[in-house]
Structures are given as structure tokens and as C-alpha cells.
PDB file of C-alpha atoms in Angstrom:
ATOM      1  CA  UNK A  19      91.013 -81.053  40.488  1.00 80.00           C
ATOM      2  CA  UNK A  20      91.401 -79.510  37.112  1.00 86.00           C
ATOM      3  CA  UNK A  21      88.162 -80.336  36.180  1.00 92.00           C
ATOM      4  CA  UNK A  22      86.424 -79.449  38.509  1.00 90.00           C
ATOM      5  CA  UNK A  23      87.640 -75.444  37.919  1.00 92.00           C
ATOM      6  CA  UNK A  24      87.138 -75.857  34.694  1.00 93.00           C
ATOM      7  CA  UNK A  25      83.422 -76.997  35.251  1.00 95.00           C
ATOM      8  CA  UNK A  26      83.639 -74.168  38.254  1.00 94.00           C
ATOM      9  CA  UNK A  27      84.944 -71.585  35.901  1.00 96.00           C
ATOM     10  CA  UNK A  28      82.984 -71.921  33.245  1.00 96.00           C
ATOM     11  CA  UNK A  29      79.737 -71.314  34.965  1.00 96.00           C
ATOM     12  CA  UNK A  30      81.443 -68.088  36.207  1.00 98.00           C
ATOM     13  CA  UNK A  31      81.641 -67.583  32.090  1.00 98.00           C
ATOM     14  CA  UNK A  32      78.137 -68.502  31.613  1.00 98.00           C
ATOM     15  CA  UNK A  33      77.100 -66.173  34.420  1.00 98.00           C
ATOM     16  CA  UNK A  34      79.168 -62.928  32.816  1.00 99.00           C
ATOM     17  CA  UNK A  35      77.727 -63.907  29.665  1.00 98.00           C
ATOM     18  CA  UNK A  36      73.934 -63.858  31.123  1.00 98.00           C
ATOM     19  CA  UNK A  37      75.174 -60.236  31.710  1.00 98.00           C
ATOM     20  CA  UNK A  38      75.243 -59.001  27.457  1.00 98.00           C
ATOM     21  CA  UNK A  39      72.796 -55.812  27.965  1.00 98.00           C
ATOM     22  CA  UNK A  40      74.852 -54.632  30.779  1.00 98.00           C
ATOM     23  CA  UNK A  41      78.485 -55.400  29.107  1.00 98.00           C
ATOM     24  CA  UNK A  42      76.940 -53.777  26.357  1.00 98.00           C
ATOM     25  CA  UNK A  43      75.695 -50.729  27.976  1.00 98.00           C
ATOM     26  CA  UNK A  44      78.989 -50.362  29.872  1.00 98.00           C
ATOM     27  CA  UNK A  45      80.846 -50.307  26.564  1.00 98.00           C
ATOM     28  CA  UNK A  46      78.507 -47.325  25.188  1.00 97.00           C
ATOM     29  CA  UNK A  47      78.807 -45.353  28.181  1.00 98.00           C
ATOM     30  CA  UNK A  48      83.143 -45.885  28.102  1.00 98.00           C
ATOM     31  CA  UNK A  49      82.756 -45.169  24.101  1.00 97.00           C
ATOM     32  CA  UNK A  50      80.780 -41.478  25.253  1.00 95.00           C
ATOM     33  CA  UNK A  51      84.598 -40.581  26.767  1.00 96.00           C
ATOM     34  CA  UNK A  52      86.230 -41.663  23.703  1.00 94.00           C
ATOM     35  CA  UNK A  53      83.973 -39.994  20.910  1.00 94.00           C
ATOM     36  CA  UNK A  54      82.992 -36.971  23.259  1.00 92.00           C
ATOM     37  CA  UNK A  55      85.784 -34.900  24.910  1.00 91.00           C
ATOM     38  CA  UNK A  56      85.872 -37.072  28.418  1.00 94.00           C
ATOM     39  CA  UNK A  57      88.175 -39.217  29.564  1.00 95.00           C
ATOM     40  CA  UNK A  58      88.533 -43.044  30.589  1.00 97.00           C
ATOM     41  CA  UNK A  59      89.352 -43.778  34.179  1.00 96.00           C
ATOM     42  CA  UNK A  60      90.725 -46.759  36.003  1.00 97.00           C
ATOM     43  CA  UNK A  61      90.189 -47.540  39.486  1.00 97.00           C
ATOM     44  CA  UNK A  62      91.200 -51.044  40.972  1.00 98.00           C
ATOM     45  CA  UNK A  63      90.511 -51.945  44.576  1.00 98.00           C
ATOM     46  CA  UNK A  64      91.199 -55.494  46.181  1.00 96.00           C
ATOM     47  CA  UNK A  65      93.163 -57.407  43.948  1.00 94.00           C
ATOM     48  CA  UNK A  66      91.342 -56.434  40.785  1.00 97.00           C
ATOM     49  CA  UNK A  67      94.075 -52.906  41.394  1.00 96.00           C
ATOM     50  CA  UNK A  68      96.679 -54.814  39.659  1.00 94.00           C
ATOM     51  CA  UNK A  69      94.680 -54.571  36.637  1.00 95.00           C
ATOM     52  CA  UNK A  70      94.692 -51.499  35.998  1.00 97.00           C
ATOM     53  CA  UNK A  71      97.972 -51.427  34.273  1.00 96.00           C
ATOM     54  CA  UNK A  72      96.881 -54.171  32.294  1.00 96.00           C
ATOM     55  CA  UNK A  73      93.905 -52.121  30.928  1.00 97.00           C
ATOM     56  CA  UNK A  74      96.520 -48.251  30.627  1.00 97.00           C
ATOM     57  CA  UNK A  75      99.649 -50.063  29.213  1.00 96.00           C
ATOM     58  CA  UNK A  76      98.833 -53.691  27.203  1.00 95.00           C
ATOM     59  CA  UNK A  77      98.640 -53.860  23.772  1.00 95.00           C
ATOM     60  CA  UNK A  78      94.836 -54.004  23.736  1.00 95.00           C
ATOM     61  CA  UNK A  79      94.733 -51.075  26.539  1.00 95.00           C
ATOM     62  CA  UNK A  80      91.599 -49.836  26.979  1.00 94.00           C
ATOM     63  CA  UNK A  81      91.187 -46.494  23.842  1.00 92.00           C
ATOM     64  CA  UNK A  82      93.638 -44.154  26.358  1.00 89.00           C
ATOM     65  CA  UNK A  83      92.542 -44.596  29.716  1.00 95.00           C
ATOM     66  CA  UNK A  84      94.326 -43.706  32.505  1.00 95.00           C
ATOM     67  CA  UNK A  85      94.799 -44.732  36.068  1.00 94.00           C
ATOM     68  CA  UNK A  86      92.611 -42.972  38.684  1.00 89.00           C
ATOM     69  CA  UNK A  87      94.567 -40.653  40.697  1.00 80.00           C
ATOM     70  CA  UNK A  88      92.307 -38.231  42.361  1.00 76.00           C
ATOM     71  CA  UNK A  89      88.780 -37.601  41.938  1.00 72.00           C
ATOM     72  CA  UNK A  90      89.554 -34.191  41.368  1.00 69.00           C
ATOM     73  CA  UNK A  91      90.918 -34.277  37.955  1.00 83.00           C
ATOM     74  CA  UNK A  92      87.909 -35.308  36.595  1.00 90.00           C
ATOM     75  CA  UNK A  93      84.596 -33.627  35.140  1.00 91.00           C
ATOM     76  CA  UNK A  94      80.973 -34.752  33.836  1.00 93.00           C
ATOM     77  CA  UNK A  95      82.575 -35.901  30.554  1.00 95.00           C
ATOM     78  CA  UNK A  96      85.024 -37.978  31.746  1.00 96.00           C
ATOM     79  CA  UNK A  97      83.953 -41.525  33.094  1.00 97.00           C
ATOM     80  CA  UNK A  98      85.700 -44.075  35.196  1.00 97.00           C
ATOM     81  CA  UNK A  99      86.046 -48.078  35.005  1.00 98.00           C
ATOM     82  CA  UNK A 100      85.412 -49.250  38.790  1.00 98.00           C
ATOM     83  CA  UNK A 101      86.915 -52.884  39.330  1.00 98.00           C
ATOM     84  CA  UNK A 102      86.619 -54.690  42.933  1.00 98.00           C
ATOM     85  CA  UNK A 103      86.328 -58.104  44.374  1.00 96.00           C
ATOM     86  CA  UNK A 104      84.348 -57.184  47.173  1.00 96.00           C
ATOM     87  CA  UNK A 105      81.408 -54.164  47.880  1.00 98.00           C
ATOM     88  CA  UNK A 106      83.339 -53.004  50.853  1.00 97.00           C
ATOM     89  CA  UNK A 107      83.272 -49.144  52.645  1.00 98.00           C
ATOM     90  CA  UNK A 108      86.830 -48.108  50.404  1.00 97.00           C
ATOM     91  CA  UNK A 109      84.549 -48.936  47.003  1.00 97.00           C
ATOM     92  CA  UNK A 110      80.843 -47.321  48.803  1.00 97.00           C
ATOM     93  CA  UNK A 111      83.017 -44.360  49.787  1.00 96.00           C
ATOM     94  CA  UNK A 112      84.978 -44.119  46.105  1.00 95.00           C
ATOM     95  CA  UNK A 113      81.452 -43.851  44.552  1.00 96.00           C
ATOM     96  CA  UNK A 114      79.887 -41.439  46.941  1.00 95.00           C
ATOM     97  CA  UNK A 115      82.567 -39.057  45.754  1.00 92.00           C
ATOM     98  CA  UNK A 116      81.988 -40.149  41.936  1.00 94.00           C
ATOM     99  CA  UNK A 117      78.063 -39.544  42.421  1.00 94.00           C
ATOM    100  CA  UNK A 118      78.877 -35.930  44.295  1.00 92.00           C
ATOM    101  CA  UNK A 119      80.860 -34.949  41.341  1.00 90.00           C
ATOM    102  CA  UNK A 120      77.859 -36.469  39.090  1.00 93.00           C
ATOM    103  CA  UNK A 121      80.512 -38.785  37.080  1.00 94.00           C
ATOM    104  CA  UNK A 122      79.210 -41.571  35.384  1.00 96.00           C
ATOM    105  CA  UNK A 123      81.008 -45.052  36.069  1.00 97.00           C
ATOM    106  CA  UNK A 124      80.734 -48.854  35.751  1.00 98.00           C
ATOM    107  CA  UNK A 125      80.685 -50.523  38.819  1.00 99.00           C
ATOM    108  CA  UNK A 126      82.555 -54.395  37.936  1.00 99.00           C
ATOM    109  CA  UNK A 127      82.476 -56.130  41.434  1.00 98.00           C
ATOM    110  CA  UNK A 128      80.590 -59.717  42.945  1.00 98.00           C
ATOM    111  CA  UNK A 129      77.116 -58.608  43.684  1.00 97.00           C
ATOM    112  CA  UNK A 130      76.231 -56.858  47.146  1.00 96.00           C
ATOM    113  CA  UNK A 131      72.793 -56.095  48.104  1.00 96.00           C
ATOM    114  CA  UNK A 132      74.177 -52.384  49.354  1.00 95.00           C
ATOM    115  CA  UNK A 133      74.720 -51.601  45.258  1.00 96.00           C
ATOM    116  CA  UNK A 134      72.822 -49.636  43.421  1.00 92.00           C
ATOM    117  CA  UNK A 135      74.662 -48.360  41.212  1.00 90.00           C
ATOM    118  CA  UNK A 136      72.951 -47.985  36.974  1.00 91.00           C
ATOM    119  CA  UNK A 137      75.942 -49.827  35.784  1.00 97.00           C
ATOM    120  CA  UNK A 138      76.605 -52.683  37.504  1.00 98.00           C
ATOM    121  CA  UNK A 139      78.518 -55.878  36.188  1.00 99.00           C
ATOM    122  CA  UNK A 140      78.892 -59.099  38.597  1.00 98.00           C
ATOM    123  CA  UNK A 141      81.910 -60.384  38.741  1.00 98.00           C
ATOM    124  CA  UNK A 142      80.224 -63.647  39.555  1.00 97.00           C
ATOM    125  CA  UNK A 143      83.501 -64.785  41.595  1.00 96.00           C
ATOM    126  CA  UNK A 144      81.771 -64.323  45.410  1.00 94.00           C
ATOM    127  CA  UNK A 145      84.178 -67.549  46.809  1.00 94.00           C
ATOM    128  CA  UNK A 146      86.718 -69.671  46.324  1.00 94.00           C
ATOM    129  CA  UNK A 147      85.982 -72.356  43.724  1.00 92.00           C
ATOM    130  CA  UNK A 148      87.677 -75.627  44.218  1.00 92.00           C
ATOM    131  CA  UNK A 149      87.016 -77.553  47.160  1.00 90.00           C
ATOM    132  CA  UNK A 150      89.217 -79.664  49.335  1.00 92.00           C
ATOM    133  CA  UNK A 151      89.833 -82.455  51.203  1.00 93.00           C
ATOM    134  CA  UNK A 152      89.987 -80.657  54.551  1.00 95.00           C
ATOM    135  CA  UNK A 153      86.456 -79.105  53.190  1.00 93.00           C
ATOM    136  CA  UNK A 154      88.155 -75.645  52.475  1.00 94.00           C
ATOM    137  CA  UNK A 155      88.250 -73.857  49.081  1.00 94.00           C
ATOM    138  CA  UNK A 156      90.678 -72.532  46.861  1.00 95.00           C
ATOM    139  CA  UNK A 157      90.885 -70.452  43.941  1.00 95.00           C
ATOM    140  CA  UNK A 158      89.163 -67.166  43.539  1.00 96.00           C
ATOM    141  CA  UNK A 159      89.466 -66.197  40.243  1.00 97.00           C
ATOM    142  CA  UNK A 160      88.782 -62.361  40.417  1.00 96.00           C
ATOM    143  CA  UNK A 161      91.249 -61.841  37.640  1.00 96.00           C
ATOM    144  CA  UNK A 162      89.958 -64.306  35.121  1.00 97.00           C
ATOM    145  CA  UNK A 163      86.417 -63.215  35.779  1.00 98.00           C
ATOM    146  CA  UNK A 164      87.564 -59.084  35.104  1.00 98.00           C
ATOM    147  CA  UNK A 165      89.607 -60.407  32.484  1.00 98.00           C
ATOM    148  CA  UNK A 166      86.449 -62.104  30.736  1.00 98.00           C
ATOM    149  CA  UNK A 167      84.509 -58.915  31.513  1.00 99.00           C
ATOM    150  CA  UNK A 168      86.924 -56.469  30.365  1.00 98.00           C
ATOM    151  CA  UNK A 169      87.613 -58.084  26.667  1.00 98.00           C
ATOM    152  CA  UNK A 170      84.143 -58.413  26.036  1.00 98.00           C
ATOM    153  CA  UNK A 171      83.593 -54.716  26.993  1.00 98.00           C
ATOM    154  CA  UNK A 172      87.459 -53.933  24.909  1.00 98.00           C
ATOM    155  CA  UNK A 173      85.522 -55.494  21.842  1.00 98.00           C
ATOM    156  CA  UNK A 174      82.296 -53.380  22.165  1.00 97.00           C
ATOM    157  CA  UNK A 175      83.659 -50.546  22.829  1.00 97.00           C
ATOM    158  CA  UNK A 176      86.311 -51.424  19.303  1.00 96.00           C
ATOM    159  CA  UNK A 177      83.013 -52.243  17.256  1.00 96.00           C
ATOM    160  CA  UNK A 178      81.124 -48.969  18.694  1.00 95.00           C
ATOM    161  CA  UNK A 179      84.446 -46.686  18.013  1.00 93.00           C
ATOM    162  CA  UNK A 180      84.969 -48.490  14.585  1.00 92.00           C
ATOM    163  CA  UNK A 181      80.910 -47.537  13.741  1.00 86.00           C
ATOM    164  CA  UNK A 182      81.644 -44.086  14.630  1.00 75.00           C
ATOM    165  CA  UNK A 183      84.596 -43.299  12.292  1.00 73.00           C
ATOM    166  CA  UNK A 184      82.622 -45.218   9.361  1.00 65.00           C
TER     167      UNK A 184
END
């Protein structure tokens, strides 16, 4: 069984890593809150909403960001980190409010053909992973797959910060 997620999970990996412009771009836009006079936001829906402490407390927290408490504390040079395991009407209805305030955000969620949002990431985790005898499926590794995503955005965003103060 363990090698079959590991063969499962790294094609998720592979899949993220197909994804460089946008991880890239995603890490620019975050770094505009940082070197400008904005603000980094966290909002977790789904299970990816325990990570947001993760990204506002760990040791490798993401350049101050805070967790998202209202949409009303924010303005055009702030920008918020959107993290879900499914596209559902809570996450469609969180970014109609982001788009009426005109707040730029990256979307991190398993692709949905509703999105169409500029900065979009695929979590690449749209079912459970390792199959069983009864022909079910277990594991869906949201977590791993955002965890993945969010260091390799951490490190851009480090080298892009690191740049500017050169």
C-alpha cells in the first residue's frame, strides 16, 4: 500500500510542479503586500482552514500574514492567500466579495470548471488516492498537496523579498 501513495503522491508533485509560472506569479503578487504597504491574508476553507495557522504562526510563516477575519478590513493593497479542497458556493461566494472590493488573491484549490479566477493553483488532489480491496479509496492528501504548494511559493516569495533589499 505504501507504494502505491508514494507512486500516487508523487504524480500529485509532478502535477504542482507542471504549475512553476503560476507558483511563480502567485509569489510576486504575495511579495506586492510585503514590499508595498498591503497586507497578506489567509483564508482556509474545507480542511485546508487548519492551515492557516501553520502559514501566521510556524517558523517559516508566511512574511506577516494574518488570518482572514472579515473582508472588511482589507483594501486594494492588501492581498489574500485562498486555500480550499473543493470549488464549492462558501469559496464562489468568498471571492465574489474579494472581486467587489477589487482585492487581488490566489485561488489554491483542485480545479473546477466554474473558476476563473487570474491566479489559480490546482491542488491536483480531486480524490482519494489509494485504492482498496472493497474498491473504495483512501487518502486525500489536501494537506501535503498545500503544503508542497505553499513552500514553493514561501521560497519565491524569500528569493523575491531577498532581491528587493539587495
Amino acid at each position: 500500500m505504501l507504494k502505491i501513495f508514494n507512486t500516487q503522491l508523487n504524480g500529485i508533485f509532478k502535477k504542482i510542479d507542471a504549475q512553476e509560472t503560476e507558483i511563480d506569479i502567485a509569489s510576486r503578487l504575495l511579495a506586492q503586500a510585503v514590499v508595498g504597504e498591503g497586507r497578506i491574508f489567509v483564508k482556509g476553507f474545507g480542511d485546508l482552514r487548519y492551515f492557516e495557522d501553520f502559514i501566521v504562526e510556524s517558523e517559516e510563516s508566511l512574511f506577516g500574514a494574518e488570518k482572514m477575519i472579515t473582508e472588511s478590513v482589507l483594501d486594494r493593497t492588501d492581498r489574500v492567500l485562498l486555500m480550499a479542497d473543493t470549488y464549492d458556493d462558501a469559496v464562489i461566494e468568498y471571492i465574489k466579495d474579494l472581486d467587489e472590493f477589487d482585492i487581488d488573491y490566489v485561488l489554491v484549490c483542485n480545479k473546477d470548471e466554474r473558476i476563473n479566477s487570474m491566479n489559480f493553483i490546482d491542488l491536483s488532489t480531486p480524490r482519494a488516492l489509494v485504492p482498496m480491496e472493497d474498491f473504495s479509496r483512501i487518502i486525500k492528501p489536501h494537506l501535503m498537496a498545500m503544503n508542497y504548494i505553499y513552500y514553493a511559493i514561501y521560497a519565491g516569495m524569500k528569493e523575491l523579498l531577498e532581491e528587493e533589499t539587495d
